[in-house]
PDB file of C-alpha atoms in Angstrom:
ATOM      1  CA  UNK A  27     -17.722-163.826 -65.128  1.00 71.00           C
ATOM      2  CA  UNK A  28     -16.241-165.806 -67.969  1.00 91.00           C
ATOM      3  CA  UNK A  29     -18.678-167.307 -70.498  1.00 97.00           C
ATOM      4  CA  UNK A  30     -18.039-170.999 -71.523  1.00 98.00           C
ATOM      5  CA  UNK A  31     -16.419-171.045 -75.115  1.00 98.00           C
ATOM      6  CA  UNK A  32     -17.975-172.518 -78.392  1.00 98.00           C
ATOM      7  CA  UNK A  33     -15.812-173.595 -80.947  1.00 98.00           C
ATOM      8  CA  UNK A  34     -18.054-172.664 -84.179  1.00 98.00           C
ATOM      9  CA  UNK A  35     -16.174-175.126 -87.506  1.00 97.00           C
ATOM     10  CA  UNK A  36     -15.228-172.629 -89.865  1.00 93.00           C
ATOM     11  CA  UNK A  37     -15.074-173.176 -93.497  1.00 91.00           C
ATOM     12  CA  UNK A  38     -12.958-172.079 -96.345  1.00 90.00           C
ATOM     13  CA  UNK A  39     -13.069-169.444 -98.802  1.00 88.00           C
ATOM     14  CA  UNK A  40     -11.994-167.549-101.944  1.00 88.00           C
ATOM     15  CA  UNK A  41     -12.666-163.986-101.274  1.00 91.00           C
ATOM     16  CA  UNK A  42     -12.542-161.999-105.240  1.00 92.00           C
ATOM     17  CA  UNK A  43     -11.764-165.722-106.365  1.00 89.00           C
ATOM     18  CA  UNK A  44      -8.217-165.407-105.159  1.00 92.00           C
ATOM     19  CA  UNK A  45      -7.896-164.786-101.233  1.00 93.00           C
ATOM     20  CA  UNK A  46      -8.418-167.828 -99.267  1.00 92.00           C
ATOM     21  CA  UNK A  47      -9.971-167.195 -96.118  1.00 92.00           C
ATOM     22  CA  UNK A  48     -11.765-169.234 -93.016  1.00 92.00           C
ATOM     23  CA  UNK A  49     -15.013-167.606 -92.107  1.00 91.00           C
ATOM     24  CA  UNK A  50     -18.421-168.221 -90.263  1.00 93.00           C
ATOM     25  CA  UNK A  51     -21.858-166.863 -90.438  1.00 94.00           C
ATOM     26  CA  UNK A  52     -22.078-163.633 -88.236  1.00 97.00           C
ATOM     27  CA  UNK A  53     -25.827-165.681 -87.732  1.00 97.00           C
ATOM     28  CA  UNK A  54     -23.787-168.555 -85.714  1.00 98.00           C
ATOM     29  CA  UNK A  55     -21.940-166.233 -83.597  1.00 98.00           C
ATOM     30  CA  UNK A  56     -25.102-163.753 -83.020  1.00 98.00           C
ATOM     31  CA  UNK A  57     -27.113-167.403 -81.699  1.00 98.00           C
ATOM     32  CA  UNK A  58     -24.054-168.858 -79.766  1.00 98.00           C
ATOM     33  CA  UNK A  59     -23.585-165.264 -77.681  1.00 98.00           C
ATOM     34  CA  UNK A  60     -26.967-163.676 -77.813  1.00 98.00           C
ATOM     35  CA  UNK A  61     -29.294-167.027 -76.721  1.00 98.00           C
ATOM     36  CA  UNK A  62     -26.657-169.622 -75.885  1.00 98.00           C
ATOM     37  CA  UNK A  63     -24.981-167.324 -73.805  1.00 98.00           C
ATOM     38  CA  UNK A  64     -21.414-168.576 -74.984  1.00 98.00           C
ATOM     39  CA  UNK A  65     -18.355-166.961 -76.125  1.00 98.00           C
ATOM     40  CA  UNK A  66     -18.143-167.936 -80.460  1.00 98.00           C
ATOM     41  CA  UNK A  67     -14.558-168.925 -81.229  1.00 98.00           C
ATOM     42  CA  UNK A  68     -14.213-169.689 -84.889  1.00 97.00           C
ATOM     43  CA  UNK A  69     -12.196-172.623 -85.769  1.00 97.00           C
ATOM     44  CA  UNK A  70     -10.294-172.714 -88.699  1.00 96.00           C
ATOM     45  CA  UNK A  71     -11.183-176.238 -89.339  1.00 95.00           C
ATOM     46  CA  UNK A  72      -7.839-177.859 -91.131  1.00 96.00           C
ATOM     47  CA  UNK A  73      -5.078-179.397 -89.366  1.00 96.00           C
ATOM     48  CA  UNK A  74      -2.497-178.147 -90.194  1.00 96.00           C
ATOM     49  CA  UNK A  75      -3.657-175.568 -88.017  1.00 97.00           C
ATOM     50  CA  UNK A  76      -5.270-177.496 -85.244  1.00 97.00           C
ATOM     51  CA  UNK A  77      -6.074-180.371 -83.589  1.00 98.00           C
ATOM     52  CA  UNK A  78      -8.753-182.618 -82.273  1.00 98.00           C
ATOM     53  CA  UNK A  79      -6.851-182.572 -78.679  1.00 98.00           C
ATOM     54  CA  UNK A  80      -6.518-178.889 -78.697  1.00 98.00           C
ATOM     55  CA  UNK A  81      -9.806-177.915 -79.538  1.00 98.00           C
ATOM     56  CA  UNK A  82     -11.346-180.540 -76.151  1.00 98.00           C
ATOM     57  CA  UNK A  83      -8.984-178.123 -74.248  1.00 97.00           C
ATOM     58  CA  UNK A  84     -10.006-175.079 -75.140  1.00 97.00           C
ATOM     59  CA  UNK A  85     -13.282-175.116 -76.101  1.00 98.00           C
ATOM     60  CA  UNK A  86     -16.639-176.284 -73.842  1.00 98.00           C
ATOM     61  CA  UNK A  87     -19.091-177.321 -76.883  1.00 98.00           C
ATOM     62  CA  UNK A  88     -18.707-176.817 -80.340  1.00 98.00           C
ATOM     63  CA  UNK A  89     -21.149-175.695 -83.194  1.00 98.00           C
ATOM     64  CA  UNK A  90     -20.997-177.806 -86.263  1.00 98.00           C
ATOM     65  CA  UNK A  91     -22.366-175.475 -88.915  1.00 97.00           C
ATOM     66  CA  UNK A  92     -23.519-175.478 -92.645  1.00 94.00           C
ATOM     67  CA  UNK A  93     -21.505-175.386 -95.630  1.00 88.00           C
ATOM     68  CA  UNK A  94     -21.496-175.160 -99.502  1.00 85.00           C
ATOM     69  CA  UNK A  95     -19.149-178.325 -99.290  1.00 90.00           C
ATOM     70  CA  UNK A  96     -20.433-181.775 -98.533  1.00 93.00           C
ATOM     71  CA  UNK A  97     -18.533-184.602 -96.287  1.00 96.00           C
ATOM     72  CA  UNK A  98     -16.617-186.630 -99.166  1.00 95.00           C
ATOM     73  CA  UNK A  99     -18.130-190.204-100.002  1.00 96.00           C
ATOM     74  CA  UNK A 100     -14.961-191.885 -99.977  1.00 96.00           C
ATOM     75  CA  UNK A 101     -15.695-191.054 -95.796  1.00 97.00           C
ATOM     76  CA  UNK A 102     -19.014-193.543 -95.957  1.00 96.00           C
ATOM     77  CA  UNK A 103     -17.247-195.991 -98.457  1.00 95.00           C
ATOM     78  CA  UNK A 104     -18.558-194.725-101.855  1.00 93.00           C
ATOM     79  CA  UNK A 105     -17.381-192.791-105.023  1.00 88.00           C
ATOM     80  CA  UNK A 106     -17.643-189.380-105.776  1.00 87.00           C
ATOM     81  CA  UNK A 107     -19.734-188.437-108.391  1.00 86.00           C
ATOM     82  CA  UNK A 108     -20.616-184.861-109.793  1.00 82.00           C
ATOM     83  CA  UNK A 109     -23.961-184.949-107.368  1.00 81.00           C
ATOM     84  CA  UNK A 110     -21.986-185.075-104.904  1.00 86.00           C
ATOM     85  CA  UNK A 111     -20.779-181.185-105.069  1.00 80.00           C
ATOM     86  CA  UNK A 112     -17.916-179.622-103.565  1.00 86.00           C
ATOM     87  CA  UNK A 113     -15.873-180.814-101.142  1.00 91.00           C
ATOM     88  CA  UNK A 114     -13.783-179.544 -97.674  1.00 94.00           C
ATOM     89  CA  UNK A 115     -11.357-182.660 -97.016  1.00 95.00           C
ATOM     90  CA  UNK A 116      -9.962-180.655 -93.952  1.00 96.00           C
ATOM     91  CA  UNK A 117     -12.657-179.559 -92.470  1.00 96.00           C
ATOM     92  CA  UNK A 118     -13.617-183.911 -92.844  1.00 97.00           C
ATOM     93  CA  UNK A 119     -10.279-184.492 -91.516  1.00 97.00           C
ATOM     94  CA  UNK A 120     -10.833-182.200 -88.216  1.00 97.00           C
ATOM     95  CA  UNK A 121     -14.738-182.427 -87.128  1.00 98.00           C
ATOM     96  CA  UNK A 122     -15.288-186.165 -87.955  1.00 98.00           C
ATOM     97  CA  UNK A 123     -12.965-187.222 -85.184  1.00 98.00           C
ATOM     98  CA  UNK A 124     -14.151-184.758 -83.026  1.00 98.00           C
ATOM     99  CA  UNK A 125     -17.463-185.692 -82.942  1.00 98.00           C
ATOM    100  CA  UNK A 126     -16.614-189.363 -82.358  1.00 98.00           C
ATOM    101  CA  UNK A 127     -14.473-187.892 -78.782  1.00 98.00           C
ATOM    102  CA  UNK A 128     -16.988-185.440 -78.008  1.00 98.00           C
ATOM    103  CA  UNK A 129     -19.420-188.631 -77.891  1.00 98.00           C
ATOM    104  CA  UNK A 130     -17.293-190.402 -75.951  1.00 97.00           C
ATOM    105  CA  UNK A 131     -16.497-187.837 -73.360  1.00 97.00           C
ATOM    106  CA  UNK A 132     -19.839-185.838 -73.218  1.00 97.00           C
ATOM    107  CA  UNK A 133     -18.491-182.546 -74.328  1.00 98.00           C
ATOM    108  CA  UNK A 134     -21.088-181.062 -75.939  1.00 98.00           C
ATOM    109  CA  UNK A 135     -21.945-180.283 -79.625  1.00 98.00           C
ATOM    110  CA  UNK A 136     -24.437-179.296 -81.855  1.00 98.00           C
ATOM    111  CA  UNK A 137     -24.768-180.282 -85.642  1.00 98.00           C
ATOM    112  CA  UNK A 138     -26.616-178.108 -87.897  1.00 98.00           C
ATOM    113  CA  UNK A 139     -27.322-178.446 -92.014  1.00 96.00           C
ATOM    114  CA  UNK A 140     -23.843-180.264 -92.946  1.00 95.00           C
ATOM    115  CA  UNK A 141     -22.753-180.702 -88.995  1.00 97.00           C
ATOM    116  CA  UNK A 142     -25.629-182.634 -88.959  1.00 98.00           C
ATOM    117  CA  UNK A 143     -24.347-184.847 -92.198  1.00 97.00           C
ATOM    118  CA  UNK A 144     -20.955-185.174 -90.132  1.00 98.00           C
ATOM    119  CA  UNK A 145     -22.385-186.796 -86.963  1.00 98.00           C
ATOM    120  CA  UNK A 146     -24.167-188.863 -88.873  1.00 98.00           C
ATOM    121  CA  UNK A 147     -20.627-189.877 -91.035  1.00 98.00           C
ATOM    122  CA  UNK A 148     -18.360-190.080 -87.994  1.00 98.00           C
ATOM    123  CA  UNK A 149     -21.376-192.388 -86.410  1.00 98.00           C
ATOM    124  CA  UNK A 150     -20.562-194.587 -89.716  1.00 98.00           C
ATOM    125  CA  UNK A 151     -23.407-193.598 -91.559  1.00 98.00           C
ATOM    126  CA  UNK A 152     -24.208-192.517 -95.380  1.00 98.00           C
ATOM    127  CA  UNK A 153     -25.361-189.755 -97.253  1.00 97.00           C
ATOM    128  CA  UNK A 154     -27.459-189.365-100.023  1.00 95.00           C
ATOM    129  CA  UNK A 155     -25.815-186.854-102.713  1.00 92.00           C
ATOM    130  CA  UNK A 156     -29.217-185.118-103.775  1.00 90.00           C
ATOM    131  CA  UNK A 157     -32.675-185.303-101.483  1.00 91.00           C
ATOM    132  CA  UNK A 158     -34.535-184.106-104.978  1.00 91.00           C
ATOM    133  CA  UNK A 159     -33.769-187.060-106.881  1.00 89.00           C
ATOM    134  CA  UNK A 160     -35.287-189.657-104.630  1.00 90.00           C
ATOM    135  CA  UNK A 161     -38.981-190.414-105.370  1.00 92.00           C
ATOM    136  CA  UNK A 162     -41.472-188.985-103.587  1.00 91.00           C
ATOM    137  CA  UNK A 163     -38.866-186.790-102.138  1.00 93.00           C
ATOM    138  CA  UNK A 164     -39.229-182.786-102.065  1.00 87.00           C
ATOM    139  CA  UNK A 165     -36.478-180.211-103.142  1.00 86.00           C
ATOM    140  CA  UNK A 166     -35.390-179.019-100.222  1.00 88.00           C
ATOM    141  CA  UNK A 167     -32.321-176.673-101.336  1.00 91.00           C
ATOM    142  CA  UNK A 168     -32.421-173.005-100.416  1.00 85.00           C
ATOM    143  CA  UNK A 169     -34.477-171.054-103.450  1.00 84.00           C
ATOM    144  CA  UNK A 170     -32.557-169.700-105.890  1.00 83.00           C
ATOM    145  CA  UNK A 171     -33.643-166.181-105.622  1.00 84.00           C
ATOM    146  CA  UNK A 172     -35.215-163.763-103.133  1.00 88.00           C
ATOM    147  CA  UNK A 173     -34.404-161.912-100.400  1.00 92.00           C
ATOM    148  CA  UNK A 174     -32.237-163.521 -97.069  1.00 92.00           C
ATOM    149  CA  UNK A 175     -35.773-163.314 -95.218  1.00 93.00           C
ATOM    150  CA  UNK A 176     -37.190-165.465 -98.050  1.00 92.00           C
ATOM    151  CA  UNK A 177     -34.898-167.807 -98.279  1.00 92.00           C
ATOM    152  CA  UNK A 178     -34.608-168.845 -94.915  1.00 92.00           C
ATOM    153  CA  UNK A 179     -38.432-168.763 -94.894  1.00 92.00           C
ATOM    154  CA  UNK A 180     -40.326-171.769 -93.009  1.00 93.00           C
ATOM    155  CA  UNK A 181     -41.239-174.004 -95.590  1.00 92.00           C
ATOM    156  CA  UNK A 182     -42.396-177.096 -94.032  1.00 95.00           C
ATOM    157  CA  UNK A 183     -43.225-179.494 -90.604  1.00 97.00           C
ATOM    158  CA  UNK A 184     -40.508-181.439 -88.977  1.00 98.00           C
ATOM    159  CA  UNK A 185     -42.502-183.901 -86.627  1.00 98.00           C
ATOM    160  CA  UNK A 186     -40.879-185.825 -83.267  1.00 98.00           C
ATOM    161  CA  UNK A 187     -41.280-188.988 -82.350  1.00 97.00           C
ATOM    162  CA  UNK A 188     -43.610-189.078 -79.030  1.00 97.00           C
ATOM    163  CA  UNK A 189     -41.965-188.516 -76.094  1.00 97.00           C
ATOM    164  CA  UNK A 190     -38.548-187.789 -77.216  1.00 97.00           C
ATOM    165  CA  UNK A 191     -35.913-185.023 -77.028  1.00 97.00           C
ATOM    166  CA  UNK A 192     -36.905-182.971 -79.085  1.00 98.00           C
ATOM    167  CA  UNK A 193     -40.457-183.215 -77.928  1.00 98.00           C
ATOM    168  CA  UNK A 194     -39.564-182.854 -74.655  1.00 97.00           C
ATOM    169  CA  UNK A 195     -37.879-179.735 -75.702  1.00 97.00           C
ATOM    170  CA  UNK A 196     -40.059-177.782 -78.319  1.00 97.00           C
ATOM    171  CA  UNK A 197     -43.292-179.086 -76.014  1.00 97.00           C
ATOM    172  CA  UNK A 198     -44.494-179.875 -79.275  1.00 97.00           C
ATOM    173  CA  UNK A 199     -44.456-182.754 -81.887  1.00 98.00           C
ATOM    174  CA  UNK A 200     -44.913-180.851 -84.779  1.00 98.00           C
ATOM    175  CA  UNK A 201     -43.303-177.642 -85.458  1.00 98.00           C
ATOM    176  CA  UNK A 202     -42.317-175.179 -89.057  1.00 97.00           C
ATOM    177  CA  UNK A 203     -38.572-175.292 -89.925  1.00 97.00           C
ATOM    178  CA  UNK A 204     -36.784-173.663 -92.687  1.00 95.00           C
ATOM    179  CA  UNK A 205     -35.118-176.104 -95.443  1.00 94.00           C
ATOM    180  CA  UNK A 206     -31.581-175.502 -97.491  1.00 92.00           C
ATOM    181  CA  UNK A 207     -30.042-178.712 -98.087  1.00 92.00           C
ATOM    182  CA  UNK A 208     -29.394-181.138-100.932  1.00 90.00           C
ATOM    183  CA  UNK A 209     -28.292-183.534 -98.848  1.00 94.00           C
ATOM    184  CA  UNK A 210     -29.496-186.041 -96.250  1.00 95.00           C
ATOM    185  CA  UNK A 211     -29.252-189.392 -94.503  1.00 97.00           C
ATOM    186  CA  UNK A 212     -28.907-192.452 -96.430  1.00 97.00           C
ATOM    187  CA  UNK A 213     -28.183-194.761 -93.699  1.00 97.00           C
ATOM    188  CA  UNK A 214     -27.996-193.864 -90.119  1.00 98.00           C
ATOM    189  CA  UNK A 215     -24.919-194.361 -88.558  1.00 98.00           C
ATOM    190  CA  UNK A 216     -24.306-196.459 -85.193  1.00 97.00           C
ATOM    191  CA  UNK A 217     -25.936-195.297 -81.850  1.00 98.00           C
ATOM    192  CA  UNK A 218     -27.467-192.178 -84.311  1.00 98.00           C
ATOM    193  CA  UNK A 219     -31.507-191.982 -83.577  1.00 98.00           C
ATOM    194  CA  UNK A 220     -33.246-190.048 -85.779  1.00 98.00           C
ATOM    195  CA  UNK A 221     -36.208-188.575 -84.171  1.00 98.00           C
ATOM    196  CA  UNK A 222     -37.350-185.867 -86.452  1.00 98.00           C
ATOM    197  CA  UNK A 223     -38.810-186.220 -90.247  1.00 98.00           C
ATOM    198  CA  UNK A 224     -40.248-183.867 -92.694  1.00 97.00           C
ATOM    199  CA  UNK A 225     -43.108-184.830 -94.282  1.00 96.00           C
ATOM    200  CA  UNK A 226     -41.591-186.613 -97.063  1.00 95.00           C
ATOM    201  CA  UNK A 227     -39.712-188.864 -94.823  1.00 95.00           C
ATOM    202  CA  UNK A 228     -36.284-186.937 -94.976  1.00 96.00           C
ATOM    203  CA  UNK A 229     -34.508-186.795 -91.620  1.00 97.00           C
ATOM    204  CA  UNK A 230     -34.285-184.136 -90.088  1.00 98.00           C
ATOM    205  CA  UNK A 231     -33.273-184.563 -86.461  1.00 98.00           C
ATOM    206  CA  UNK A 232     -31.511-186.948 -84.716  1.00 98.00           C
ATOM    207  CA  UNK A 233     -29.039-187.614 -81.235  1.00 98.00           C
ATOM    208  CA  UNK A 234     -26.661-190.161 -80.034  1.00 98.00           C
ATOM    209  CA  UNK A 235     -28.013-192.736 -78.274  1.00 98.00           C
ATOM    210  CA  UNK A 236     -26.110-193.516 -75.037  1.00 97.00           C
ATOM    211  CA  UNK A 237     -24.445-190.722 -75.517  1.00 97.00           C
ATOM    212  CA  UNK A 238     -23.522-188.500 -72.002  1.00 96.00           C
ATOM    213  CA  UNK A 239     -23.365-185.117 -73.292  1.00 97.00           C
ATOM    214  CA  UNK A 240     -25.616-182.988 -75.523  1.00 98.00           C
ATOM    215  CA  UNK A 241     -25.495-184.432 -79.544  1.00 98.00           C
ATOM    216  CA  UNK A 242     -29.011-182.933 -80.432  1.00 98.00           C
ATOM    217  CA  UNK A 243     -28.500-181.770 -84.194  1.00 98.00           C
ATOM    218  CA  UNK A 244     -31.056-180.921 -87.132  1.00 98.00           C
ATOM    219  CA  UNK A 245     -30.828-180.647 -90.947  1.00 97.00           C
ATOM    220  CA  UNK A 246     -32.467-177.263 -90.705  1.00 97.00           C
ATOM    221  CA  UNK A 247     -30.597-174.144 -90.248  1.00 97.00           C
ATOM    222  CA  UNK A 248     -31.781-172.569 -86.679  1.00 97.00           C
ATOM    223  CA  UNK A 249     -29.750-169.954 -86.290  1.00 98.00           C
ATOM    224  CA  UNK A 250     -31.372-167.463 -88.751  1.00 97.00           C
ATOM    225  CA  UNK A 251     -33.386-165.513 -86.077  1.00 96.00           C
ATOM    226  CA  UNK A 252     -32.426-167.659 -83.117  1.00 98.00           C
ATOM    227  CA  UNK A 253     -33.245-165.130 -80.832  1.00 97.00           C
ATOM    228  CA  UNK A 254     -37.024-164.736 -81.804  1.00 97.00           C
ATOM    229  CA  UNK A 255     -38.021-168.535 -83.371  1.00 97.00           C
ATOM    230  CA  UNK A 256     -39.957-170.272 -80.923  1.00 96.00           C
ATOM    231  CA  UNK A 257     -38.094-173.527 -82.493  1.00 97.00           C
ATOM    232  CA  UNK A 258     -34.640-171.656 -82.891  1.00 98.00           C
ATOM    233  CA  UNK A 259     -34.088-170.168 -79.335  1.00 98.00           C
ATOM    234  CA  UNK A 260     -34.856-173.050 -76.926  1.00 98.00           C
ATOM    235  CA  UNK A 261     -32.481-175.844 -79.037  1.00 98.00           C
ATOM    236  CA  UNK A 262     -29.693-172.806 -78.863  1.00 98.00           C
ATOM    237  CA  UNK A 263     -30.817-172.455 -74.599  1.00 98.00           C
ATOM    238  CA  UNK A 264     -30.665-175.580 -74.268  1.00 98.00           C
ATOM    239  CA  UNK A 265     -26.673-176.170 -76.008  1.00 98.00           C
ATOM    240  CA  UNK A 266     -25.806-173.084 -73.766  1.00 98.00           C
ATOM    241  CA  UNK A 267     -27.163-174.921 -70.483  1.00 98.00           C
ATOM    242  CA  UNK A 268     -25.351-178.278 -71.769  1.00 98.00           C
ATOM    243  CA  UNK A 269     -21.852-176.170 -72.706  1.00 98.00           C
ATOM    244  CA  UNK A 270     -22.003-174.305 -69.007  1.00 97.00           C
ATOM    245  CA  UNK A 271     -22.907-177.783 -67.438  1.00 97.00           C
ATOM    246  CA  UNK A 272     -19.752-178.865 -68.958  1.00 97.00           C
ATOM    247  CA  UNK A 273     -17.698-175.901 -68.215  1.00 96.00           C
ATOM    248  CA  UNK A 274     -18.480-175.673 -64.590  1.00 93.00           C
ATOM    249  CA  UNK A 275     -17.629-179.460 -64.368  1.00 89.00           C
ATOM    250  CA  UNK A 276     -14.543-178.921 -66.214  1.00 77.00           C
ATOM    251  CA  UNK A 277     -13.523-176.280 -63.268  1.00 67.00           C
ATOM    252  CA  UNK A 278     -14.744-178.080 -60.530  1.00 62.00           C
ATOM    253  CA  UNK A 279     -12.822-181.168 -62.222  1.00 63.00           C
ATOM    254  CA  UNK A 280      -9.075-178.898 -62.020  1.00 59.00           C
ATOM    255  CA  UNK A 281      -9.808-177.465 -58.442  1.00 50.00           C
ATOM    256  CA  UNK A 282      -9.591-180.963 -57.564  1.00 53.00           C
ATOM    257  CA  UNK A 283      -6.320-181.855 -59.196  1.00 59.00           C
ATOM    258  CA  UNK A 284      -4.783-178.785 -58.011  1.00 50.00           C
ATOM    259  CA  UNK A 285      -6.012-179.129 -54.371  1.00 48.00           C
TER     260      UNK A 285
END
């Protein structure tokens, strides 16, 4: 039987400084297939390449991952400043409109790290260009140093509201999540509910209010060791059900035109 396809949002590359490449974490594809129980497609996320029409059509769900580049601020009305970092203005160009139809239509996604920054954006919200230079606010960038194992470590709470999604899902209101991000939400964009905060009031998880399809997405980066987290593998079980939900319906949706 065929599995349901994931579209996981590439990014882009230099390989020796000179190549350029699109690539994705072998860590995405290993959640997507192993616990989601999807087939990973990566997308090369520029369009020149593709479109946001294409990928509906051949894709159930899609993964919006991390990234070393940040959405640009001119895409939430401000300048860009050196805080700010690098930036991937196709990769903007490509997932920010497909969020905002995926939304609309109930095909599934998934935002995580950056992905997460972008539903906010396409929702019309804001970023902030550095979590660490906010009083009161914690550093919570990947450690400089150390093994893979130590820096995706668990390194602090992320607590639910009561009764929500992601309660409902983790069967928990308070569970240990791994951190690498410089960024986070300044202002929360329309219909965007954020329902998760670490303990120094950073978002950290939020959905689409209204929405018909699955938009769960965290700051965190669940796919290192999706398939033994407690945390990790039910949000990844729970995007497979959604994406094979959607694929079935998509099927059943055909039969019927071509009956």
């Amino acid at each position: 039987m065929t599995r349901p396809v994931v579209g996981i949002i590439g990014n882009q590359y230099l390989i020796n400084d000179q190549y350029p490449a699109h690539a994705g974490g072998t860590m995405n594809s290993e959640a997507v297939s192993g616990v989601s129980g999807c087939m990973p497609l990566l997308i090369p996320a520029d369009p020149r390449f593709v479109s946001v029409e294409e990928l509906l059509a051949q894709c159930d769900g899609f993964l919006l991952t991390g990234g070393r580049p940040n959405v640009h601020p001119e895409e939430y009305g401000e300048a860009a400043t050196a805080a700010h970092g690098e930036f991937d203005r196709a990769r903007d160009a490509i997932v920010l409109p497909l969020v905002r139809a995926c939304v609309d239509s109930g095909q599934p996604f998934m935002g995580i790290c950056r992905g997460f920054q972008e539903v906010n954006v396409a929702m019309g919200g804001s970023l902030y260009p550095e979590i660490r230079d906010l009083p009161g606010r914690d550093n919570h960038r990947m450690p400089p140093d150390g093994t893979l194992e130590e820096k995706f470590a668990l390194r602090h709470t992320v607590e639910f509201g009561e009764n929500g999604p992601f309660h409902h899902l983790f069967g928990s209101q308070k569970v240990m999540t791994n951190t690498l991000h410089g960024q986070g939400i300044k202002r929360a964009g329309s219909r965007v509910i954020i329902d998760g905060y670490a303990p120094d009031e950073t978002p950290e998880a939020i959905y689409i209010e209204g929405a018909p399809g699955f938009t769960m997405s965290v700051q965190w980066h669940p796919e290192w060791d999706a398939a033994n987290d407690p945390v990790s593998r039910p949000l990844f079980e729970a995007f497979g059900e959604a994406v094979r939900a959607w694929a079935q319906g998509q099927e059943a949706r055909t039969m019927l035109k071509s009956a």
